[in-house]
Amino acid sequence: MTQKAKLGLIGLAVMGANLARNAARNGFTTCVYNRTYSKTENFMKEFGNNPHLVSAETLEELVEKLEKPRKILLMIKAGEAVDKTIEQILPLIEKGDIIIDGGNSYYKDTQRREKYLSGKGIEYVGMGVSGGEEGALNGPSLMPGANLKAYNELKPILEAISAKANGEPCVDYIGKDGAGHYVKTVHNGIEYADMQMIADVYMFMKEILCMTTDEMANTWEKWNKGKLSSYLVEITSQILRKKDDETGKPMVDVILDKAMQKGTGKWTSLSALELGTAAPTITEAVFARIMSSNKEERTALAKIYETVNLPKTDIDKKQIIDDLENALYGAKICAYAQGFNLIAQASKTYDWDVKLGNIAKIWRNGCIIRAGFLDRVTEAYEKQKEIENLLFTDYFAKALKESRAGWGRIVSTAVLSGVAVPALGSALQYFDAYRKSQSGASLIQAQRDYFGAHTYERNDKKGTFHTEWF
Ligand code: ATR
């Protein structure tokens, strides 16, 4: 080979293989390597007719085939495998070379690795990649955390392979060290909330409105043309239409209701607790997945509580579908508000200087939470740059005010009917608590002072006070 490769890619599972094909399709010669060589051979057998794809059997060969500064993208299992692979590459590369981790790594691991490698003169980039296998192949949303110098080296490749929204690439500089992986983590946290809200609405339609899956699909399809237009709403309508080949039943009726998770929702929630930033709806969605996975317990409890006294509810059938749309929209705004708020807080804590408007922009296409809604978020941040929480922006304030009545009717109907809507309910509680100047915490402060002399502040004068309660 005369010409050296522009990019090295380690890890040929689905995401890695598709990203390699994406880079090659865009004219960036990519040299692929996989720990298990047979996977590399299979990949080359299938796709090696593209002259921009070359392969290496060993890491030495990979490094040898790369243009300098070398750019090596790791698409391997998060955790120990990343540390191990870094240690294997380190003796082979030189100062100024760039290692990019495109897996779903924990942002604190990325911060640790960046510190370790910058001490050796190696640029380390933690890059969030969203879009699943289709996105990886045709254009993902990319969230690179890096030094600006390393980002600029990578920029032409990243911009070429990323998704485009209104002609703009869905990639931008996020911030240093763990910023990219953090933003990807929060993206996934929002995704958890978004999916749970959709599941809440599905259960409302199924259990309270007794809609057929085809009727539901029609509604989701209609919603996808309006303010809820998004990838997740679109796939929901398609999923609801799909029938099982074996039984002829709707697919969703034969799929076991136990939701799996890989940890990013949990990391988002842990970070919210650690940073002291409220993200209850994201956390509620993580708990809802945990609850769903306790299928055996739920089944046993269903027998015990088969007959629960529930009040009679009247449903205005004409209004209820519009109410559901508003409930989902209001809750969605709150979940994104929580996510953006969290990014803003982490950015301050870790000195990342993340531009929230840019995050909205790069999520507009390629990623799982892509939605027409993100155009509105982008516009809101263009008008009001410094705002950390979407609830303060004019556009979303208006939308929330318009949604509140219908959203409230949905949550109260669900409560009266005994159907859990954890994400819709949590978001409503968040909104109602956040939009009030007065909370019940004066009583909590009084209790803390009562039993522990923890003191309190007053609302009519400055200072710290204690009362002799007895
Ligand atoms: P999948 O995504 O198919 O479930 P995985 O176990 O998550 O697979 O691994 C994804 C990629 O990480 C694979 O390319 C895997 O290499 P192998 O094909 O050799 O299993 C790679 N990988 C996992 N652990 C690794 C390690 N310790 N060192 C190098 N590569 C590793």
Short mmCIF file of C-alpha atoms and ligand atoms in Angstrom, two decimals:
data_model
loop_
_atom_site.label_atom_id
_atom_site.label_comp_id
_atom_site.label_asym_id
_atom_site.label_seq_id
_atom_site.Cartn_x
_atom_site.Cartn_y
_atom_site.Cartn_z
CA MET A 1 0.00 0.00 0.00
CA THR A 2 1.49 3.33 -0.97
CA GLN A 3 -1.02 5.72 0.56
CA LYS A 4 -1.39 5.61 4.32
CA ALA A 5 -4.85 5.40 5.87
CA LYS A 6 -6.50 8.51 7.32
CA LEU A 7 -8.22 6.60 10.09
CA GLY A 8 -7.59 3.47 12.11
CA LEU A 9 -10.60 1.72 13.60
CA ILE A 10 -10.43 -0.94 16.29
CA GLY A 11 -13.49 -3.08 16.98
CA LEU A 12 -15.63 -4.53 14.23
CA ALA A 13 -18.89 -5.19 16.07
CA VAL A 14 -21.91 -3.58 14.38
CA MET A 15 -21.21 0.05 15.32
CA GLY A 16 -17.51 -0.13 14.48
CA ALA A 17 -18.05 -1.94 11.18
CA ASN A 18 -20.69 0.58 10.10
CA LEU A 19 -18.58 3.59 11.07
CA ALA A 20 -15.64 2.16 9.09
CA ARG A 21 -17.90 1.75 6.04
CA ASN A 22 -19.25 5.28 6.55
CA ALA A 23 -15.74 6.79 6.67
CA ALA A 24 -14.64 4.79 3.62
CA ARG A 25 -17.75 5.79 1.68
CA ASN A 26 -16.83 9.39 2.39
CA GLY A 27 -13.37 8.84 0.88
CA PHE A 28 -11.37 8.52 4.11
CA THR A 29 -9.21 5.44 3.77
CA THR A 30 -9.79 3.45 6.93
CA CYS A 31 -7.66 0.65 8.27
CA VAL A 32 -9.68 -1.76 10.42
CA TYR A 33 -8.50 -4.09 13.16
CA ASN A 34 -10.36 -6.45 15.46
CA ARG A 35 -9.00 -8.48 18.38
CA THR A 36 -10.46 -11.62 16.86
CA TYR A 37 -8.96 -11.64 13.35
CA SER A 38 -11.68 -13.78 11.80
CA LYS A 39 -14.09 -10.84 12.24
CA THR A 40 -11.68 -8.65 10.27
CA GLU A 41 -11.45 -11.28 7.54
CA ASN A 42 -15.22 -11.58 7.33
CA PHE A 43 -15.59 -7.81 7.21
CA MET A 44 -13.04 -7.51 4.40
CA LYS A 45 -14.64 -10.37 2.50
CA GLU A 46 -17.95 -8.53 2.57
CA PHE A 47 -16.87 -4.92 2.17
CA GLY A 48 -13.20 -4.98 1.13
CA ASN A 49 -14.06 -4.19 -2.50
CA ASN A 50 -14.16 -0.56 -1.40
CA PRO A 51 -10.58 0.67 -2.09
CA HIS A 52 -10.85 2.96 0.96
CA LEU A 53 -11.05 -0.02 3.30
CA VAL A 54 -7.84 -1.78 4.34
CA SER A 55 -7.17 -4.11 7.24
CA ALA A 56 -4.51 -5.08 9.72
CA GLU A 57 -3.99 -8.38 11.48
CA THR A 58 -1.94 -6.92 14.31
CA LEU A 59 -1.90 -3.61 16.15
CA GLU A 60 1.68 -3.07 14.90
CA GLU A 61 0.45 -3.41 11.33
CA LEU A 62 -2.45 -1.05 12.04
CA VAL A 63 -0.21 1.65 13.45
CA GLU A 64 2.24 1.20 10.56
CA LYS A 65 -0.53 1.76 8.00
CA LEU A 66 -1.74 5.09 9.44
CA GLU A 67 -0.95 8.62 8.35
CA LYS A 68 0.52 10.88 11.07
CA PRO A 69 -0.71 12.19 13.40
CA ARG A 70 -2.39 8.82 13.72
CA LYS A 71 -6.09 8.81 14.44
CA ILE A 72 -7.25 5.60 16.05
CA LEU A 73 -10.93 5.16 16.78
CA LEU A 74 -11.81 2.58 19.42
CA MET A 75 -15.25 1.04 18.91
CA ILE A 76 -14.94 -1.62 21.58
CA LYS A 77 -16.76 -2.68 24.70
CA ALA A 78 -16.72 0.09 27.35
CA GLY A 79 -14.75 -0.52 30.55
CA GLU A 80 -11.63 -2.58 31.03
CA ALA A 81 -11.28 -3.39 27.31
CA VAL A 82 -10.61 0.29 26.60
CA ASP A 83 -7.84 0.51 29.21
CA LYS A 84 -6.29 -2.73 27.99
CA THR A 85 -6.35 -1.66 24.36
CA ILE A 86 -4.86 1.75 25.18
CA GLU A 87 -1.99 -0.01 26.98
CA GLN A 88 -1.40 -2.20 23.92
CA ILE A 89 -1.34 0.74 21.50
CA LEU A 90 0.70 3.10 23.67
CA PRO A 91 4.16 1.63 22.97
CA LEU A 92 3.42 1.69 19.24
CA ILE A 93 2.33 5.33 18.77
CA GLU A 94 4.00 8.73 19.06
CA LYS A 95 3.40 12.08 20.71
CA GLY A 96 0.65 14.01 18.94
CA ASP A 97 -1.22 10.88 17.84
CA ILE A 98 -4.91 10.79 18.66
CA ILE A 99 -6.89 8.00 20.30
CA ILE A 100 -10.67 8.38 20.09
CA ASP A 101 -13.01 6.31 22.23
CA GLY A 102 -16.36 6.11 20.43
CA GLY A 103 -17.95 3.68 22.89
CA ASN A 104 -20.43 4.45 25.65
CA SER A 105 -17.73 5.03 28.25
CA TYR A 106 -18.35 6.46 31.69
CA TYR A 107 -17.29 10.10 31.51
CA LYS A 108 -15.17 9.83 34.65
CA ASP A 109 -13.18 7.01 33.01
CA THR A 110 -12.68 9.32 30.03
CA GLN A 111 -11.45 12.10 32.32
CA ARG A 112 -9.00 9.69 33.95
CA ARG A 113 -7.74 8.34 30.61
CA GLU A 114 -7.37 11.82 29.15
CA LYS A 115 -5.27 12.92 32.11
CA TYR A 116 -3.11 9.82 31.88
CA LEU A 117 -2.55 10.10 28.13
CA SER A 118 -2.03 13.85 27.98
CA GLY A 119 0.88 13.24 30.40
CA LYS A 120 2.39 11.10 27.64
CA GLY A 121 1.73 13.61 24.87
CA ILE A 122 -1.12 11.59 23.37
CA GLU A 123 -4.39 13.32 22.50
CA TYR A 124 -7.39 11.48 23.91
CA VAL A 125 -10.86 12.11 22.61
CA GLY A 126 -13.98 10.71 24.30
CA MET A 127 -16.66 10.78 21.65
CA GLY A 128 -20.35 10.06 22.08
CA VAL A 129 -21.84 8.34 19.04
CA SER A 130 -25.60 8.13 18.71
CA GLY A 131 -27.85 6.73 16.04
CA GLY A 132 -27.62 2.99 16.44
CA GLU A 133 -26.36 0.83 13.62
CA GLU A 134 -28.24 2.72 10.91
CA GLY A 135 -26.87 6.05 12.14
CA ALA A 136 -23.33 4.68 12.32
CA LEU A 137 -23.57 3.67 8.67
CA ASN A 138 -25.40 6.63 7.18
CA GLY A 139 -24.64 9.46 9.57
CA PRO A 140 -24.64 9.51 13.37
CA SER A 141 -24.79 12.42 15.77
CA LEU A 142 -21.28 12.82 17.18
CA MET A 143 -20.32 14.38 20.50
CA PRO A 144 -16.54 14.68 20.75
CA GLY A 145 -14.87 15.75 23.99
CA ALA A 146 -11.33 16.81 23.20
CA ASN A 147 -8.68 19.47 23.15
CA LEU A 148 -9.54 21.94 20.43
CA LYS A 149 -6.32 21.05 18.55
CA ALA A 150 -7.26 17.36 18.37
CA TYR A 151 -10.83 18.25 17.43
CA ASN A 152 -9.61 20.38 14.53
CA GLU A 153 -7.46 17.47 13.30
CA LEU A 154 -10.52 15.23 13.31
CA LYS A 155 -13.05 17.80 12.13
CA PRO A 156 -13.00 16.98 8.37
CA ILE A 157 -13.60 13.28 9.01
CA LEU A 158 -16.22 13.83 11.70
CA GLU A 159 -18.15 16.40 9.70
CA ALA A 160 -18.16 14.14 6.64
CA ILE A 161 -19.40 11.02 8.41
CA SER A 162 -21.95 12.72 10.67
CA ALA A 163 -25.66 13.18 9.97
CA LYS A 164 -26.77 16.53 8.56
CA ALA A 165 -29.62 18.72 9.76
CA ASN A 166 -30.64 21.54 7.40
CA GLY A 167 -27.28 21.00 5.70
CA GLU A 168 -25.31 21.44 8.94
CA PRO A 169 -23.22 18.54 10.28
CA CYS A 170 -24.49 16.95 13.51
CA VAL A 171 -21.13 17.25 15.20
CA ASP A 172 -19.48 20.09 17.05
CA TYR A 173 -16.81 20.70 19.60
CA ILE A 174 -18.37 19.88 22.97
CA GLY A 175 -15.66 20.62 25.53
CA LYS A 176 -12.54 19.01 26.92
CA ASP A 177 -11.90 15.55 28.41
CA GLY A 178 -15.15 13.86 29.50
CA ALA A 179 -17.55 16.46 28.04
CA GLY A 180 -18.46 14.43 24.95
CA HIS A 181 -19.17 11.23 26.83
CA TYR A 182 -21.08 13.19 29.46
CA VAL A 183 -23.31 14.79 26.86
CA LYS A 184 -23.88 11.37 25.25
CA THR A 185 -24.79 9.96 28.66
CA VAL A 186 -27.36 12.70 29.22
CA HIS A 187 -28.62 12.17 25.67
CA ASN A 188 -29.31 8.57 26.67
CA GLY A 189 -30.91 9.69 29.94
CA ILE A 190 -33.31 11.88 27.95
CA GLU A 191 -33.88 8.92 25.63
CA TYR A 192 -34.88 6.78 28.64
CA ALA A 193 -37.38 9.46 29.71
CA ASP A 194 -38.72 9.92 26.18
CA MET A 195 -39.23 6.17 25.76
CA GLN A 196 -40.91 5.81 29.16
CA MET A 197 -43.32 8.66 28.38
CA ILE A 198 -44.23 6.96 25.14
CA ALA A 199 -44.75 3.71 27.05
CA ASP A 200 -46.94 5.59 29.57
CA VAL A 201 -49.13 6.90 26.75
CA TYR A 202 -49.25 3.41 25.23
CA MET A 203 -50.49 1.95 28.54
CA PHE A 204 -53.06 4.74 28.84
CA MET A 205 -54.33 3.94 25.34
CA LYS A 206 -54.33 0.21 26.01
CA GLU A 207 -55.74 0.01 29.52
CA ILE A 208 -57.92 3.09 29.84
CA LEU A 209 -59.02 3.79 26.28
CA CYS A 210 -58.98 0.12 25.22
CA MET A 211 -57.64 1.09 21.79
CA THR A 212 -56.46 -1.57 19.35
CA THR A 213 -52.82 -1.44 18.30
CA ASP A 214 -53.89 -0.32 14.81
CA GLU A 215 -55.92 2.54 16.29
CA MET A 216 -52.91 3.47 18.38
CA ALA A 217 -50.63 3.30 15.34
CA ASN A 218 -52.93 5.69 13.47
CA THR A 219 -52.74 8.18 16.33
CA TRP A 220 -48.95 7.99 16.61
CA GLU A 221 -48.69 8.40 12.87
CA LYS A 222 -50.84 11.53 13.02
CA TRP A 223 -48.84 12.89 15.95
CA ASN A 224 -45.66 12.38 14.00
CA LYS A 225 -46.85 15.09 11.61
CA GLY A 226 -47.29 17.63 14.42
CA LYS A 227 -45.34 19.02 17.35
CA LEU A 228 -44.34 15.53 18.54
CA SER A 229 -42.67 14.69 15.23
CA SER A 230 -39.64 12.56 16.11
CA TYR A 231 -37.81 9.35 15.39
CA LEU A 232 -39.18 7.64 18.52
CA VAL A 233 -42.79 8.59 17.69
CA GLU A 234 -42.31 7.45 14.10
CA ILE A 235 -40.93 4.04 15.10
CA THR A 236 -43.68 3.67 17.70
CA SER A 237 -46.35 3.83 15.00
CA GLN A 238 -44.42 1.30 12.90
CA ILE A 239 -43.90 -1.03 15.87
CA LEU A 240 -47.60 -0.93 16.76
CA ARG A 241 -48.56 -1.95 13.22
CA LYS A 242 -46.21 -4.92 13.09
CA LYS A 243 -47.77 -8.38 13.50
CA ASP A 244 -46.00 -11.49 14.75
CA ASP A 245 -45.41 -13.99 11.91
CA GLU A 246 -45.99 -16.94 14.21
CA THR A 247 -49.21 -15.96 15.95
CA GLY A 248 -50.60 -13.13 13.85
CA LYS A 249 -50.89 -11.05 17.02
CA PRO A 250 -49.45 -7.54 17.27
CA MET A 251 -45.69 -7.88 17.94
CA VAL A 252 -45.94 -5.65 20.98
CA ASP A 253 -48.40 -8.13 22.54
CA VAL A 254 -45.99 -11.04 22.31
CA ILE A 255 -42.88 -9.22 23.53
CA LEU A 256 -42.10 -9.79 27.23
CA ASP A 257 -42.50 -6.54 29.19
CA LYS A 258 -39.06 -6.51 30.84
CA ALA A 259 -36.92 -3.54 29.79
CA MET A 260 -33.15 -3.96 29.68
CA GLN A 261 -30.55 -1.27 30.20
CA LYS A 262 -26.84 -0.81 29.74
CA GLY A 263 -26.12 1.85 32.35
CA THR A 264 -26.17 5.28 30.72
CA GLY A 265 -29.54 6.17 32.28
CA LYS A 266 -28.16 5.19 35.66
CA TRP A 267 -25.02 7.31 35.11
CA THR A 268 -27.19 10.31 34.22
CA SER A 269 -29.21 9.85 37.41
CA LEU A 270 -26.11 9.33 39.55
CA SER A 271 -24.59 12.48 38.13
CA ALA A 272 -27.80 14.44 38.82
CA LEU A 273 -27.63 13.36 42.47
CA GLU A 274 -23.93 14.08 42.68
CA LEU A 275 -24.22 17.54 41.13
CA GLY A 276 -27.39 18.37 43.09
CA THR A 277 -29.39 19.04 39.92
CA ALA A 278 -32.98 17.83 39.67
CA ALA A 279 -33.53 15.26 36.90
CA PRO A 280 -36.44 13.32 38.44
CA THR A 281 -38.07 12.27 35.18
CA ILE A 282 -34.90 10.72 33.80
CA THR A 283 -34.36 8.93 37.11
CA GLU A 284 -38.00 7.84 37.21
CA ALA A 285 -37.55 6.30 33.78
CA VAL A 286 -34.55 4.31 35.06
CA PHE A 287 -36.61 3.10 38.03
CA ALA A 288 -39.47 2.22 35.69
CA ARG A 289 -37.13 -0.07 33.74
CA ILE A 290 -35.98 -1.64 37.00
CA MET A 291 -39.62 -2.14 38.05
CA SER A 292 -40.44 -3.66 34.67
CA SER A 293 -37.65 -6.17 35.04
CA ASN A 294 -39.23 -7.52 38.26
CA LYS A 295 -41.80 -9.39 36.19
CA GLU A 296 -42.16 -12.30 38.62
CA GLU A 297 -42.85 -10.01 41.59
CA ARG A 298 -45.28 -7.90 39.58
CA THR A 299 -47.15 -10.99 38.50
CA ALA A 300 -47.42 -12.19 42.11
CA LEU A 301 -48.55 -8.75 43.31
CA ALA A 302 -51.12 -8.55 40.52
CA LYS A 303 -52.87 -11.51 42.13
CA ILE A 304 -52.85 -9.93 45.60
CA TYR A 305 -54.14 -6.58 44.34
CA GLU A 306 -56.47 -7.84 41.65
CA THR A 307 -59.34 -6.01 43.29
CA VAL A 308 -58.37 -2.50 44.30
CA ASN A 309 -61.10 0.01 44.93
CA LEU A 310 -60.87 2.66 42.28
CA PRO A 311 -63.15 5.67 41.90
CA LYS A 312 -65.31 5.98 38.78
CA THR A 313 -63.80 8.18 36.10
CA ASP A 314 -65.48 10.02 33.27
CA ILE A 315 -63.49 10.35 30.10
CA ASP A 316 -64.22 12.90 27.44
CA LYS A 317 -63.36 10.72 24.46
CA LYS A 318 -63.27 13.67 22.08
CA GLN A 319 -60.71 15.53 24.10
CA ILE A 320 -58.60 12.71 25.44
CA ILE A 321 -56.38 12.17 22.40
CA ASP A 322 -55.49 15.86 22.23
CA ASP A 323 -54.86 15.75 25.97
CA LEU A 324 -52.49 12.81 25.50
CA GLU A 325 -50.60 14.72 22.83
CA ASN A 326 -50.28 17.70 25.17
CA ALA A 327 -49.24 15.49 28.09
CA LEU A 328 -46.49 13.95 26.02
CA TYR A 329 -45.33 17.31 24.74
CA GLY A 330 -45.28 18.95 28.17
CA ALA A 331 -43.48 16.00 29.72
CA LYS A 332 -40.99 15.92 26.86
CA ILE A 333 -40.12 19.58 27.36
CA CYS A 334 -39.50 18.89 31.06
CA ALA A 335 -37.28 15.86 30.39
CA TYR A 336 -35.14 17.81 27.93
CA ALA A 337 -35.09 20.75 30.34
CA GLN A 338 -33.72 18.44 33.03
CA GLY A 339 -31.09 17.05 30.67
CA PHE A 340 -29.92 20.46 29.45
CA ASN A 341 -29.88 21.75 33.00
CA LEU A 342 -27.69 18.83 34.00
CA ILE A 343 -25.26 19.48 31.16
CA ALA A 344 -25.09 23.15 32.16
CA GLN A 345 -24.29 22.21 35.75
CA ALA A 346 -21.68 19.61 34.78
CA SER A 347 -20.12 22.08 32.37
CA LYS A 348 -19.65 24.56 35.24
CA THR A 349 -18.39 21.89 37.63
CA TYR A 350 -15.87 20.41 35.20
CA ASP A 351 -15.00 23.66 33.41
CA TRP A 352 -16.16 22.43 29.97
CA ASP A 353 -17.86 25.58 28.67
CA VAL A 354 -20.44 23.52 26.77
CA LYS A 355 -22.68 25.57 24.46
CA LEU A 356 -26.20 24.26 25.05
CA GLY A 357 -27.46 25.62 21.72
CA ASN A 358 -24.83 23.55 19.90
CA ILE A 359 -25.96 20.41 21.71
CA ALA A 360 -29.54 20.94 20.53
CA LYS A 361 -28.21 21.47 16.99
CA ILE A 362 -26.21 18.26 16.82
CA TRP A 363 -29.11 16.21 18.22
CA ARG A 364 -31.42 17.34 15.43
CA ASN A 365 -30.51 14.42 13.22
CA GLY A 366 -28.68 11.10 13.35
CA CYS A 367 -29.44 10.31 16.97
CA ILE A 368 -32.26 8.39 18.65
CA ILE A 369 -33.82 11.45 20.28
CA ARG A 370 -33.88 13.42 17.02
CA ALA A 371 -37.07 15.42 16.85
CA GLY A 372 -38.63 18.41 15.17
CA PHE A 373 -38.80 19.72 18.73
CA LEU A 374 -35.00 20.17 18.73
CA ASP A 375 -35.31 22.84 16.05
CA ARG A 376 -37.42 24.74 18.59
CA VAL A 377 -34.77 24.17 21.28
CA THR A 378 -32.05 25.39 18.90
CA GLU A 379 -34.10 28.52 18.12
CA ALA A 380 -34.81 29.10 21.81
CA TYR A 381 -31.08 29.00 22.58
CA GLU A 382 -30.26 31.23 19.62
CA LYS A 383 -32.60 33.86 21.07
CA GLN A 384 -31.73 33.35 24.72
CA LYS A 385 -28.17 32.01 24.84
CA GLU A 386 -27.46 32.16 28.56
CA ILE A 387 -30.54 30.25 29.70
CA GLU A 388 -29.72 26.93 31.37
CA ASN A 389 -33.23 25.59 31.76
CA LEU A 390 -35.69 25.46 28.88
CA LEU A 391 -38.52 26.38 31.23
CA PHE A 392 -37.23 29.95 31.20
CA THR A 393 -37.37 30.31 27.41
CA ASP A 394 -40.33 32.20 25.94
CA TYR A 395 -41.24 29.53 23.41
CA PHE A 396 -41.34 26.64 25.88
CA ALA A 397 -43.03 28.71 28.59
CA LYS A 398 -45.89 29.27 26.14
CA ALA A 399 -45.94 25.59 25.13
CA LEU A 400 -46.01 24.42 28.76
CA LYS A 401 -48.82 26.79 29.65
CA GLU A 402 -50.83 25.48 26.72
CA SER A 403 -50.11 21.82 27.61
CA ARG A 404 -50.72 21.96 31.35
CA ALA A 405 -54.51 21.48 31.41
CA GLY A 406 -54.63 18.41 29.15
CA TRP A 407 -51.49 16.95 30.74
CA GLY A 408 -53.10 17.30 34.18
CA ARG A 409 -56.27 15.58 32.97
CA ILE A 410 -54.23 12.66 31.65
CA VAL A 411 -52.18 12.18 34.81
CA SER A 412 -55.22 12.50 37.07
CA THR A 413 -57.27 10.12 34.92
CA ALA A 414 -54.40 7.61 35.03
CA VAL A 415 -54.16 7.94 38.81
CA LEU A 416 -57.94 7.54 39.23
CA SER A 417 -57.89 4.53 36.91
CA GLY A 418 -54.98 2.86 38.69
CA VAL A 419 -52.66 2.97 35.68
CA ALA A 420 -49.06 3.98 36.37
CA VAL A 421 -47.67 6.78 34.20
CA PRO A 422 -44.36 7.33 36.01
CA ALA A 423 -42.66 9.57 33.46
CA LEU A 424 -45.68 11.73 32.57
CA GLY A 425 -46.46 12.08 36.28
CA SER A 426 -42.91 12.83 37.38
CA ALA A 427 -42.51 15.50 34.72
CA LEU A 428 -45.77 17.11 35.78
CA GLN A 429 -44.64 17.15 39.41
CA TYR A 430 -41.33 18.67 38.34
CA PHE A 431 -43.13 21.38 36.42
CA ASP A 432 -45.62 22.15 39.18
CA ALA A 433 -42.93 22.24 41.87
CA TYR A 434 -40.49 24.29 39.80
CA ARG A 435 -42.98 26.93 38.69
CA LYS A 436 -43.96 27.92 42.23
CA SER A 437 -42.12 30.44 44.36
CA GLN A 438 -43.35 28.78 47.56
CA SER A 439 -42.52 25.17 48.42
CA GLY A 440 -43.27 23.02 51.44
CA ALA A 441 -39.63 23.21 52.52
CA SER A 442 -40.32 25.78 55.26
CA LEU A 443 -41.93 22.93 57.17
CA ILE A 444 -38.96 20.64 56.44
CA GLN A 445 -36.54 23.29 57.70
CA ALA A 446 -38.65 23.66 60.83
CA GLN A 447 -38.57 19.90 61.39
CA ARG A 448 -34.78 19.78 60.89
CA ASP A 449 -34.37 22.57 63.40
CA TYR A 450 -36.83 20.88 65.78
CA PHE A 451 -35.13 17.50 65.98
CA GLY A 452 -31.55 18.40 65.16
CA ALA A 453 -31.07 22.14 65.80
CA HIS A 454 -29.96 22.41 62.16
CA THR A 455 -31.07 26.08 62.03
CA TYR A 456 -33.03 27.84 59.27
CA GLU A 457 -33.14 31.09 57.34
CA ARG A 458 -36.11 33.47 57.46
CA ASN A 459 -37.94 35.03 54.55
CA ASP A 460 -38.22 38.42 56.21
CA LYS A 461 -34.64 39.09 57.40
CA LYS A 462 -31.09 37.85 56.79
CA GLY A 463 -29.25 35.49 59.13
CA THR A 464 -29.33 31.97 60.52
CA PHE A 465 -31.85 31.18 63.23
CA HIS A 466 -32.74 28.50 65.73
CA THR A 467 -35.92 28.17 67.74
CA GLU A 468 -36.36 26.53 71.13
CA TRP A 469 -39.27 24.33 70.03
CA PHE A 470 -39.99 22.72 73.39
P1 ATR B 1 -21.05 -7.07 20.81
O1 ATR B 1 -21.17 -5.60 20.56
O2 ATR B 1 -21.07 -7.90 19.57
O3 ATR B 1 -21.92 -7.56 21.93
P2 ATR B 1 -18.77 -6.82 22.55
O4 ATR B 1 -18.36 -7.97 23.37
O5 ATR B 1 -19.44 -5.65 23.17
O6 ATR B 1 -19.58 -7.36 21.30
O7 ATR B 1 -17.49 -6.32 21.79
C1 ATR B 1 -17.54 -5.27 20.87
C2 ATR B 1 -16.17 -5.12 20.26
O8 ATR B 1 -15.22 -4.90 21.29
C3 ATR B 1 -15.69 -6.35 19.49
O9 ATR B 1 -15.02 -5.88 18.35
C4 ATR B 1 -14.74 -7.02 20.46
O10 ATR B 1 -13.70 -7.76 19.87
P3 ATR B 1 -13.86 -9.34 19.61
O11 ATR B 1 -14.56 -9.46 18.29
O12 ATR B 1 -12.46 -9.85 19.55
O13 ATR B 1 -14.64 -9.90 20.76
C5 ATR B 1 -14.14 -5.80 21.12
N1 ATR B 1 -13.56 -6.13 22.41
C6 ATR B 1 -14.20 -6.54 23.53
N2 ATR B 1 -13.31 -6.75 24.52
C7 ATR B 1 -12.09 -6.43 24.03
C8 ATR B 1 -10.77 -6.41 24.57
N3 ATR B 1 -10.54 -6.73 25.85
N4 ATR B 1 -9.77 -6.05 23.74
C9 ATR B 1 -9.99 -5.71 22.46
N5 ATR B 1 -11.21 -5.70 21.89
C10 ATR B 1 -12.25 -6.05 22.66
#
